[in-house]
Amino acid sequence: MIVITLLLCLILSARGEDGLDAEDDVLLDQDFDIETKPHIQDLSVKTTIISRYAFTAVSCTMLNRHSAATKGVFQFQIPASAYVSNFTMIIGGRVYPSEIKPREKKVKQNKDGNGKPQKEGQNGQSESEMEMFRVAANVPGKNRAVFLLTYEELLQRRLGRYEHVTSLRPMQLVSRLTVDVTIVDSSEITRLDVLPLRNAKSIAVNGNGPKIQGKPTPPVTTVIKQNKTYCKITFSPNIVQQARIATNGILGDFIVQYDVERELGIGDIQVLNGHFVHYFAPKDLPVVPKNVVFVIDTSASMVGTKMRQTKEALFTILKDLRPNDRFNFVSFSNRIKVWQPGQLVAVTPNNIRDAKKFIYMITPTGGTDINGAIQTGSSLLSNYLSSTGGNHNSVSLIIFLTDGRPTVGELKSPIILSNTKSAVQEQFCVFTIGIGNDVDYRLLERMSLENCGMMRRIHEESDASTMLKGFYDEIGTPLLSDIRVGYTEDSVQYVTQNLFTNYFNGSEIVIAGKLTNRSAESLHVQVTASNSDKSIVLETDVALRERERETQRQVEAANAGSVGDEYTERVWGFLSVKDGLKSRLRSQGSREREEITQQVTNLSLAYSFLTPLTNLVLETPDALLDGSNLNNSVAAAASTADPSEDVEDVEDKPQSLHRNTKQPVGTSVRKPIKKSITISKTSADGDPHFVVEFPLSKLTVCFNINGEPGHILRLVSDHKHSGVTVNGKLIGAPAPANSRKQQRTYFSTITIVVERPRRSYIEITPRKVILDGKDRLVLPCDTTVAVESDGLAVAIAGRSNVTVTIEGTIGFVILVHQYKNPAPYQRDHLGFYISNSKGLSKDSHGLLGQFLYQEVGLTELPSNATMDEVIKNSTQAAAPSAVLTTSPALKIKDRTVSVVKKTRKIYSGAQTVNCWFVKNNAAKLIDGQYEDYVVSHLFDTGDGPHGTNKHEK
């Protein structure tokens, strides 16, 4: 079971979508075995950080102990802000280098039924700021494969520190595992922390046990050598020490945090080989007052943990507002509510108390009007600035938070962006935050970039309260505004971004450029900016030759080889690509966009960066990697998605594992056309566990049906309209030992009755599929075949799933669960999923069908605490506890149903969904009672006025 789960995670992550692939499932059942997987003998990760720019080299050696060739999968998580610069394979003593090439072929992205881009697949390990690089290769018997990967990144300073993360998830215990991090800086290293290993949910894990209070405890075996401007950290656990941390090879993230001494004045400038890098991070400046409007999503999908954590963060943020700040709150769903209409209020005890009361009373409900919310917030801030005469001694900003896409009001992103830009008019900045997986991150990123802000993602399972507070801390202390950095005219060229709206405490501004005259003695640098009460000017002359000698000594100390000698130039190339991609995202016309695209592509090729505009092409023997490509080359499965792209390159799509199947015999069947199958969460699988997705309401609900063996349940009933009915028969099995249940029930048979274009019957069991229409066909479930006739298509993926498509607008996927050596409580059974419901009418019914066009709402019932108690506690540190206890309830039609938060595994355990669980056989959720959905026989369509199902419309 561990093997199947692992491989499903790998495939879903590599494919980058939630859909199942028939042939992939066959592969899982037959092609892999944990004993035949190559063993990782050596995994070495070496990072050299020269003045905040990190070069990382990964080396992985796999050994195939068996006589037959087998597939080895190399995968490594890299920071999302990093660029891969090289990849090479050595197999059987032969070297297979890679090459960065521009993207060429482009196709429209796949979209789901709602027109939304497919979500990227998650393997349960990735964090929001990490991406997966993945390549698979056949390793000859009794032979080794070596994978060499390099990537580069410029570390960003946040909250007064730099952070470097090394992902250690080899998926198995490794004979020799080594992580080396070397830091060399021109300034003194004032702080250095090596944190406990962190897993996917940001929980520290450590072979030494819990960390002590105060300074964090490094992972076991960590060795630190340090002087003023140099340090080397080594982490090298043996197999036993690895097993104490995690036996599955998922150790977590190895994190190094540090900071350096700040130079007063214009900052630190590094010079080498005709390029310069300028680091500017002043300190000890007075704080600039800020005018801030918080625009908070309170739609139904925010109910529960998201809303609770958001409220906790806002309570804490309110305590951190300074006396000279001004603020207001806007909450939005399909309705928009302003806390203090027409004004921004001062930070006073009474206003803070009233703001906490407003936050406490927020109840999530309704849709998501993003356009209306940002217009309201912008109008508030703009009117305030106009009324105060445009006070330049303050910083103004909007903090906009949402967990979804626009569902109410204006829905088109280009219009929302245009409206936002018109409302903001460069008077203030917009900072956006997206929570979870259903967010239009492209919209949020463009909204922030076009309005001098930045966007932050918060992973679905992250601690949103901590991350929200952390993001606010980054932007909550402005020190400078309107920063302009200039250099001697005609002495520099191709300077990266040198105009900045704001500088926040704990961050850093980095600028790079080329020197036009490498023999010049000096470079004049001038920084102009505004702070709380005046304009400031900082300027000096930098002695270029002296700075170049110092930079050269620093590079030599790093012992980074030739790549270190190019350090300043590569920083310039890195920043130039980043700036170009931002400009491309903000571009207004196709011609401008094309020009910028060509410039960024040329830069990416010049520095061998794998960016959203390039592919990594690996020359390789036929069939060496997963899948195949023309011209004897394939693209590596690296996640390099550009949020500004409407199209993606075919060759850049991650490679999936496929297995060739035999051509079936017979004139009525054919080998199915290979394509991915996208299925929704709406399903009945397992015991049986029902899951219902409400896309209009952005909610997922689940329930159990504890039926009796032999009962036949109506799942979908639309006989009078589309002519489709689906029934499922239950089979019983004893419960496992120590289970609270007396017995378990599963679906042993699924029948689909189709009236149009001709009356047909499809009967599916775990062993066979009977199609009785124009002809009668009996197809075994252990083969891979497809049948299509008169608008009805049935495709079988051997021992995996059966797909039924009706006139191209109705689709069902039936998962086949078979056991080779079943335990007494296990029975071969089926799972039923609705993949396409467009052809079903709004009068559909049945246990699943009744929800297809239904909208639901969630509300949050207050606890027994009185409002007086809340207000009394609001000024105390424990104020957030006032909102920790809530009782969610589901509103459907005229009924209110109590629900609790649960997780469910679907698609054979390949995906976990969060859902609101309804107890007692879905009482009050479904129309009527369980007994109303029990029908007389498998082919019952309910032809009477109300059919066998009493509640069918």
mmCIF file with all atom_site columns, C-alpha atoms in Angstrom, residues 468-618:
data_model
loop_
_atom_site.group_PDB
_atom_site.id
_atom_site.type_symbol
_atom_site.label_atom_id
_atom_site.label_alt_id
_atom_site.label_comp_id
_atom_site.label_asym_id
_atom_site.label_entity_id
_atom_site.label_seq_id
_atom_site.pdbx_PDB_ins_code
_atom_site.Cartn_x
_atom_site.Cartn_y
_atom_site.Cartn_z
_atom_site.occupancy
_atom_site.B_iso_or_equiv
_atom_site.pdbx_formal_charge
_atom_site.auth_seq_id
_atom_site.auth_comp_id
_atom_site.auth_asym_id
_atom_site.auth_atom_id
_atom_site.pdbx_PDB_model_num
ATOM 1   C CA . LEU A 1 468 ? -0.674 36.437 7.715   1.00 0.00 ? 468 LEU A CA 1
ATOM 2   C CA . LYS A 1 469 ? 0.946  38.075 10.719  1.00 0.00 ? 469 LYS A CA 1
ATOM 3   C CA . GLY A 1 470 ? 4.390  37.418 9.214   1.00 0.00 ? 470 GLY A CA 1
ATOM 4   C CA . PHE A 1 471 ? 3.403  39.039 5.923   1.00 0.00 ? 471 PHE A CA 1
ATOM 5   C CA . TYR A 1 472 ? 2.013  42.062 7.751   1.00 0.00 ? 472 TYR A CA 1
ATOM 6   C CA . ASP A 1 473 ? 5.223  42.328 9.774   1.00 0.00 ? 473 ASP A CA 1
ATOM 7   C CA . GLU A 1 474 ? 7.169  42.533 6.493   1.00 0.00 ? 474 GLU A CA 1
ATOM 8   C CA . ILE A 1 475 ? 5.184  45.549 5.287   1.00 0.00 ? 475 ILE A CA 1
ATOM 9   C CA . GLY A 1 476 ? 3.931  46.966 8.575   1.00 0.00 ? 476 GLY A CA 1
ATOM 10  C CA . THR A 1 477 ? 6.990  49.121 9.320   1.00 0.00 ? 477 THR A CA 1
ATOM 11  C CA . PRO A 1 478 ? 7.723  51.457 6.393   1.00 0.00 ? 478 PRO A CA 1
ATOM 12  C CA . LEU A 1 479 ? 10.945 53.446 6.773   1.00 0.00 ? 479 LEU A CA 1
ATOM 13  C CA . LEU A 1 480 ? 11.281 55.133 3.373   1.00 0.00 ? 480 LEU A CA 1
ATOM 14  C CA . SER A 1 481 ? 9.102  55.979 0.391   1.00 0.00 ? 481 SER A CA 1
ATOM 15  C CA . ASP A 1 482 ? 9.795  57.111 -3.179  1.00 0.00 ? 482 ASP A CA 1
ATOM 16  C CA . ILE A 1 483 ? 13.324 55.660 -3.255  1.00 0.00 ? 483 ILE A CA 1
ATOM 17  C CA . ARG A 1 484 ? 15.448 56.487 -6.307  1.00 0.00 ? 484 ARG A CA 1
ATOM 18  C CA . VAL A 1 485 ? 18.980 55.133 -6.750  1.00 0.00 ? 485 VAL A CA 1
ATOM 19  C CA . GLY A 1 486 ? 21.183 56.820 -9.340  1.00 0.00 ? 486 GLY A CA 1
ATOM 20  C CA . TYR A 1 487 ? 24.740 56.339 -10.593 1.00 0.00 ? 487 TYR A CA 1
ATOM 21  C CA . THR A 1 488 ? 27.256 58.467 -12.495 1.00 0.00 ? 488 THR A CA 1
ATOM 22  C CA . GLU A 1 489 ? 25.749 59.314 -15.873 1.00 0.00 ? 489 GLU A CA 1
ATOM 23  C CA . ASP A 1 490 ? 27.337 57.401 -18.767 1.00 0.00 ? 490 ASP A CA 1
ATOM 24  C CA . SER A 1 491 ? 29.295 55.205 -16.300 1.00 0.00 ? 491 SER A CA 1
ATOM 25  C CA . VAL A 1 492 ? 26.701 52.401 -16.059 1.00 0.00 ? 492 VAL A CA 1
ATOM 26  C CA . GLN A 1 493 ? 24.223 50.701 -18.371 1.00 0.00 ? 493 GLN A CA 1
ATOM 27  C CA . TYR A 1 494 ? 21.496 48.068 -18.239 1.00 0.00 ? 494 TYR A CA 1
ATOM 28  C CA . VAL A 1 495 ? 20.785 48.866 -14.580 1.00 0.00 ? 495 VAL A CA 1
ATOM 29  C CA . THR A 1 496 ? 18.045 46.721 -13.056 1.00 0.00 ? 496 THR A CA 1
ATOM 30  C CA . GLN A 1 497 ? 15.061 48.260 -11.243 1.00 0.00 ? 497 GLN A CA 1
ATOM 31  C CA . ASN A 1 498 ? 16.257 51.384 -9.385  1.00 0.00 ? 498 ASN A CA 1
ATOM 32  C CA . LEU A 1 499 ? 12.966 53.109 -8.489  1.00 0.00 ? 499 LEU A CA 1
ATOM 33  C CA . PHE A 1 500 ? 11.054 51.763 -5.484  1.00 0.00 ? 500 PHE A CA 1
ATOM 34  C CA . THR A 1 501 ? 7.813  52.960 -3.940  1.00 0.00 ? 501 THR A CA 1
ATOM 35  C CA . ASN A 1 502 ? 8.573  51.847 -0.379  1.00 0.00 ? 502 ASN A CA 1
ATOM 36  C CA . TYR A 1 503 ? 11.303 50.368 1.772   1.00 0.00 ? 503 TYR A CA 1
ATOM 37  C CA . PHE A 1 504 ? 10.144 48.339 4.765   1.00 0.00 ? 504 PHE A CA 1
ATOM 38  C CA . ASN A 1 505 ? 12.130 47.544 7.878   1.00 0.00 ? 505 ASN A CA 1
ATOM 39  C CA . GLY A 1 506 ? 13.878 44.161 7.702   1.00 0.00 ? 506 GLY A CA 1
ATOM 40  C CA . SER A 1 507 ? 13.934 43.991 3.882   1.00 0.00 ? 507 SER A CA 1
ATOM 41  C CA . GLU A 1 508 ? 16.612 44.886 1.344   1.00 0.00 ? 508 GLU A CA 1
ATOM 42  C CA . ILE A 1 509 ? 16.867 46.613 -2.030  1.00 0.00 ? 509 ILE A CA 1
ATOM 43  C CA . VAL A 1 510 ? 19.224 44.980 -4.540  1.00 0.00 ? 510 VAL A CA 1
ATOM 44  C CA . ILE A 1 511 ? 20.297 46.632 -7.804  1.00 0.00 ? 511 ILE A CA 1
ATOM 45  C CA . ALA A 1 512 ? 22.802 45.406 -10.391 1.00 0.00 ? 512 ALA A CA 1
ATOM 46  C CA . GLY A 1 513 ? 24.259 46.788 -13.599 1.00 0.00 ? 513 GLY A CA 1
ATOM 47  C CA . LYS A 1 514 ? 27.136 46.875 -16.059 1.00 0.00 ? 514 LYS A CA 1
ATOM 48  C CA . LEU A 1 515 ? 30.054 49.337 -15.921 1.00 0.00 ? 515 LEU A CA 1
ATOM 49  C CA . THR A 1 516 ? 30.628 51.093 -19.228 1.00 0.00 ? 516 THR A CA 1
ATOM 50  C CA . ASN A 1 517 ? 34.248 51.934 -18.348 1.00 0.00 ? 517 ASN A CA 1
ATOM 51  C CA . ARG A 1 518 ? 35.982 49.149 -16.426 1.00 0.00 ? 518 ARG A CA 1
ATOM 52  C CA . SER A 1 519 ? 39.104 51.296 -15.949 1.00 0.00 ? 519 SER A CA 1
ATOM 53  C CA . ALA A 1 520 ? 37.231 54.121 -14.195 1.00 0.00 ? 520 ALA A CA 1
ATOM 54  C CA . GLU A 1 521 ? 38.553 55.021 -10.740 1.00 0.00 ? 521 GLU A CA 1
ATOM 55  C CA . SER A 1 522 ? 35.254 55.725 -9.018  1.00 0.00 ? 522 SER A CA 1
ATOM 56  C CA . LEU A 1 523 ? 31.479 55.543 -9.285  1.00 0.00 ? 523 LEU A CA 1
ATOM 57  C CA . HIS A 1 524 ? 29.227 58.228 -7.841  1.00 0.00 ? 524 HIS A CA 1
ATOM 58  C CA . VAL A 1 525 ? 26.136 56.787 -6.120  1.00 0.00 ? 525 VAL A CA 1
ATOM 59  C CA . GLN A 1 526 ? 23.141 58.837 -4.975  1.00 0.00 ? 526 GLN A CA 1
ATOM 60  C CA . VAL A 1 527 ? 20.048 57.654 -3.082  1.00 0.00 ? 527 VAL A CA 1
ATOM 61  C CA . THR A 1 528 ? 17.073 59.988 -2.651  1.00 0.00 ? 528 THR A CA 1
ATOM 62  C CA . ALA A 1 529 ? 14.002 59.095 -0.600  1.00 0.00 ? 529 ALA A CA 1
ATOM 63  C CA . SER A 1 530 ? 11.375 60.414 1.796   1.00 0.00 ? 530 SER A CA 1
ATOM 64  C CA . ASN A 1 531 ? 10.937 59.400 5.406   1.00 0.00 ? 531 ASN A CA 1
ATOM 65  C CA . SER A 1 532 ? 8.564  60.427 8.166   1.00 0.00 ? 532 SER A CA 1
ATOM 66  C CA . ASP A 1 533 ? 9.295  64.139 8.215   1.00 0.00 ? 533 ASP A CA 1
ATOM 67  C CA . LYS A 1 534 ? 11.595 65.093 5.354   1.00 0.00 ? 534 LYS A CA 1
ATOM 68  C CA . SER A 1 535 ? 13.311 64.155 2.129   1.00 0.00 ? 535 SER A CA 1
ATOM 69  C CA . ILE A 1 536 ? 16.761 62.599 2.457   1.00 0.00 ? 536 ILE A CA 1
ATOM 70  C CA . VAL A 1 537 ? 19.713 62.368 0.103   1.00 0.00 ? 537 VAL A CA 1
ATOM 71  C CA . LEU A 1 538 ? 22.582 59.899 0.544   1.00 0.00 ? 538 LEU A CA 1
ATOM 72  C CA . GLU A 1 539 ? 25.551 60.000 -1.803  1.00 0.00 ? 539 GLU A CA 1
ATOM 73  C CA . THR A 1 540 ? 29.172 58.955 -2.008  1.00 0.00 ? 540 THR A CA 1
ATOM 74  C CA . ASP A 1 541 ? 31.955 58.033 -4.412  1.00 0.00 ? 541 ASP A CA 1
ATOM 75  C CA . VAL A 1 542 ? 32.833 54.342 -4.548  1.00 0.00 ? 542 VAL A CA 1
ATOM 76  C CA . ALA A 1 543 ? 36.471 53.439 -5.248  1.00 0.00 ? 543 ALA A CA 1
ATOM 77  C CA . LEU A 1 544 ? 35.920 50.799 -7.945  1.00 0.00 ? 544 LEU A CA 1
ATOM 78  C CA . ARG A 1 545 ? 39.363 49.186 -7.961  1.00 0.00 ? 545 ARG A CA 1
ATOM 79  C CA . GLU A 1 546 ? 39.426 48.804 -4.198  1.00 0.00 ? 546 GLU A CA 1
ATOM 80  C CA . ARG A 1 547 ? 35.924 47.315 -4.186  1.00 0.00 ? 547 ARG A CA 1
ATOM 81  C CA . GLU A 1 548 ? 36.884 44.894 -6.956  1.00 0.00 ? 548 GLU A CA 1
ATOM 82  C CA . ARG A 1 549 ? 39.894 43.656 -4.966  1.00 0.00 ? 549 ARG A CA 1
ATOM 83  C CA . GLU A 1 550 ? 37.697 43.122 -1.903  1.00 0.00 ? 550 GLU A CA 1
ATOM 84  C CA . THR A 1 551 ? 35.087 41.265 -3.936  1.00 0.00 ? 551 THR A CA 1
ATOM 85  C CA . GLN A 1 552 ? 37.791 39.094 -5.514  1.00 0.00 ? 552 GLN A CA 1
ATOM 86  C CA . ARG A 1 553 ? 39.125 38.124 -2.067  1.00 0.00 ? 553 ARG A CA 1
ATOM 87  C CA . GLN A 1 554 ? 35.599 37.239 -0.994  1.00 0.00 ? 554 GLN A CA 1
ATOM 88  C CA . VAL A 1 555 ? 35.040 35.009 -4.039  1.00 0.00 ? 555 VAL A CA 1
ATOM 89  C CA . GLU A 1 556 ? 38.375 33.250 -3.508  1.00 0.00 ? 556 GLU A CA 1
ATOM 90  C CA . ALA A 1 557 ? 37.443 32.563 0.119   1.00 0.00 ? 557 ALA A CA 1
ATOM 91  C CA . ALA A 1 558 ? 34.246 30.913 -1.080  1.00 0.00 ? 558 ALA A CA 1
ATOM 92  C CA . ASN A 1 559 ? 36.280 28.490 -3.218  1.00 0.00 ? 559 ASN A CA 1
ATOM 93  C CA . ALA A 1 560 ? 33.402 28.382 -5.714  1.00 0.00 ? 560 ALA A CA 1
ATOM 94  C CA . GLY A 1 561 ? 35.552 28.022 -8.852  1.00 0.00 ? 561 GLY A CA 1
ATOM 95  C CA . SER A 1 562 ? 34.743 29.715 -12.139 1.00 0.00 ? 562 SER A CA 1
ATOM 96  C CA . VAL A 1 563 ? 31.088 30.222 -11.267 1.00 0.00 ? 563 VAL A CA 1
ATOM 97  C CA . GLY A 1 564 ? 32.167 32.416 -8.343  1.00 0.00 ? 564 GLY A CA 1
ATOM 98  C CA . ASP A 1 565 ? 34.251 34.605 -10.654 1.00 0.00 ? 565 ASP A CA 1
ATOM 99  C CA . GLU A 1 566 ? 31.024 35.370 -12.523 1.00 0.00 ? 566 GLU A CA 1
ATOM 100 C CA . TYR A 1 567 ? 29.089 36.068 -9.330  1.00 0.00 ? 567 TYR A CA 1
ATOM 101 C CA . THR A 1 568 ? 28.230 39.752 -9.947  1.00 0.00 ? 568 THR A CA 1
ATOM 102 C CA . GLU A 1 569 ? 27.358 39.147 -13.597 1.00 0.00 ? 569 GLU A CA 1
ATOM 103 C CA . ARG A 1 570 ? 25.072 36.254 -12.729 1.00 0.00 ? 570 ARG A CA 1
ATOM 104 C CA . VAL A 1 571 ? 23.326 38.365 -10.096 1.00 0.00 ? 571 VAL A CA 1
ATOM 105 C CA . TRP A 1 572 ? 22.752 40.971 -12.809 1.00 0.00 ? 572 TRP A CA 1
ATOM 106 C CA . GLY A 1 573 ? 21.406 38.293 -15.189 1.00 0.00 ? 573 GLY A CA 1
ATOM 107 C CA . PHE A 1 574 ? 19.168 36.835 -12.460 1.00 0.00 ? 574 PHE A CA 1
ATOM 108 C CA . LEU A 1 575 ? 17.673 40.227 -11.540 1.00 0.00 ? 575 LEU A CA 1
ATOM 109 C CA . SER A 1 576 ? 17.299 41.231 -15.193 1.00 0.00 ? 576 SER A CA 1
ATOM 110 C CA . VAL A 1 577 ? 15.256 38.082 -15.913 1.00 0.00 ? 577 VAL A CA 1
ATOM 111 C CA . LYS A 1 578 ? 13.085 38.668 -12.828 1.00 0.00 ? 578 LYS A CA 1
ATOM 112 C CA . ASP A 1 579 ? 12.480 42.297 -13.786 1.00 0.00 ? 579 ASP A CA 1
ATOM 113 C CA . GLY A 1 580 ? 11.709 41.286 -17.375 1.00 0.00 ? 580 GLY A CA 1
ATOM 114 C CA . LEU A 1 581 ? 9.130  38.713 -16.304 1.00 0.00 ? 581 LEU A CA 1
ATOM 115 C CA . LYS A 1 582 ? 7.419  41.321 -14.101 1.00 0.00 ? 582 LYS A CA 1
ATOM 116 C CA . SER A 1 583 ? 7.379  43.801 -16.977 1.00 0.00 ? 583 SER A CA 1
ATOM 117 C CA . ARG A 1 584 ? 5.948  41.094 -19.219 1.00 0.00 ? 584 ARG A CA 1
ATOM 118 C CA . LEU A 1 585 ? 3.224  40.445 -16.676 1.00 0.00 ? 585 LEU A CA 1
ATOM 119 C CA . ARG A 1 586 ? 2.355  44.158 -16.621 1.00 0.00 ? 586 ARG A CA 1
ATOM 120 C CA . SER A 1 587 ? 2.551  44.621 -20.412 1.00 0.00 ? 587 SER A CA 1
ATOM 121 C CA . GLN A 1 588 ? -0.583 46.034 -22.028 1.00 0.00 ? 588 GLN A CA 1
ATOM 122 C CA . GLY A 1 589 ? -0.308 45.085 -25.709 1.00 0.00 ? 589 GLY A CA 1
ATOM 123 C CA . SER A 1 590 ? 0.740  41.996 -27.607 1.00 0.00 ? 590 SER A CA 1
ATOM 124 C CA . ARG A 1 591 ? 3.579  43.802 -29.384 1.00 0.00 ? 591 ARG A CA 1
ATOM 125 C CA . GLU A 1 592 ? 5.089  45.062 -26.133 1.00 0.00 ? 592 GLU A CA 1
ATOM 126 C CA . ARG A 1 593 ? 4.668  41.638 -24.597 1.00 0.00 ? 593 ARG A CA 1
ATOM 127 C CA . GLU A 1 594 ? 6.400  39.959 -27.533 1.00 0.00 ? 594 GLU A CA 1
ATOM 128 C CA . GLU A 1 595 ? 9.365  42.339 -27.354 1.00 0.00 ? 595 GLU A CA 1
ATOM 129 C CA . ILE A 1 596 ? 9.820  41.748 -23.643 1.00 0.00 ? 596 ILE A CA 1
ATOM 130 C CA . THR A 1 597 ? 9.408  37.989 -24.145 1.00 0.00 ? 597 THR A CA 1
ATOM 131 C CA . GLN A 1 598 ? 12.224 37.954 -26.668 1.00 0.00 ? 598 GLN A CA 1
ATOM 132 C CA . GLN A 1 599 ? 14.517 39.982 -24.387 1.00 0.00 ? 599 GLN A CA 1
ATOM 133 C CA . VAL A 1 600 ? 13.905 37.744 -21.375 1.00 0.00 ? 600 VAL A CA 1
ATOM 134 C CA . THR A 1 601 ? 14.293 34.591 -23.487 1.00 0.00 ? 601 THR A CA 1
ATOM 135 C CA . ASN A 1 602 ? 17.670 35.802 -24.775 1.00 0.00 ? 602 ASN A CA 1
ATOM 136 C CA . LEU A 1 603 ? 18.847 36.552 -21.242 1.00 0.00 ? 603 LEU A CA 1
ATOM 137 C CA . SER A 1 604 ? 17.653 33.151 -20.019 1.00 0.00 ? 604 SER A CA 1
ATOM 138 C CA . LEU A 1 605 ? 19.595 31.427 -22.809 1.00 0.00 ? 605 LEU A CA 1
ATOM 139 C CA . ALA A 1 606 ? 22.712 33.530 -22.187 1.00 0.00 ? 606 ALA A CA 1
ATOM 140 C CA . TYR A 1 607 ? 22.875 32.465 -18.531 1.00 0.00 ? 607 TYR A CA 1
ATOM 141 C CA . SER A 1 608 ? 21.380 28.964 -19.026 1.00 0.00 ? 608 SER A CA 1
ATOM 142 C CA . PHE A 1 609 ? 18.412 29.686 -16.753 1.00 0.00 ? 609 PHE A CA 1
ATOM 143 C CA . LEU A 1 610 ? 15.367 27.424 -16.863 1.00 0.00 ? 610 LEU A CA 1
ATOM 144 C CA . THR A 1 611 ? 12.640 30.070 -16.738 1.00 0.00 ? 611 THR A CA 1
ATOM 145 C CA . PRO A 1 612 ? 8.970  30.152 -17.772 1.00 0.00 ? 612 PRO A CA 1
ATOM 146 C CA . LEU A 1 613 ? 10.156 31.031 -21.284 1.00 0.00 ? 613 LEU A CA 1
ATOM 147 C CA . THR A 1 614 ? 12.690 28.205 -21.744 1.00 0.00 ? 614 THR A CA 1
ATOM 148 C CA . ASN A 1 615 ? 12.852 24.416 -21.724 1.00 0.00 ? 615 ASN A CA 1
ATOM 149 C CA . LEU A 1 616 ? 15.513 22.089 -20.409 1.00 0.00 ? 616 LEU A CA 1
ATOM 150 C CA . VAL A 1 617 ? 16.191 19.611 -23.219 1.00 0.00 ? 617 VAL A CA 1
ATOM 151 C CA . LEU A 1 618 ? 18.117 16.451 -22.425 1.00 0.00 ? 618 LEU A CA 1
#
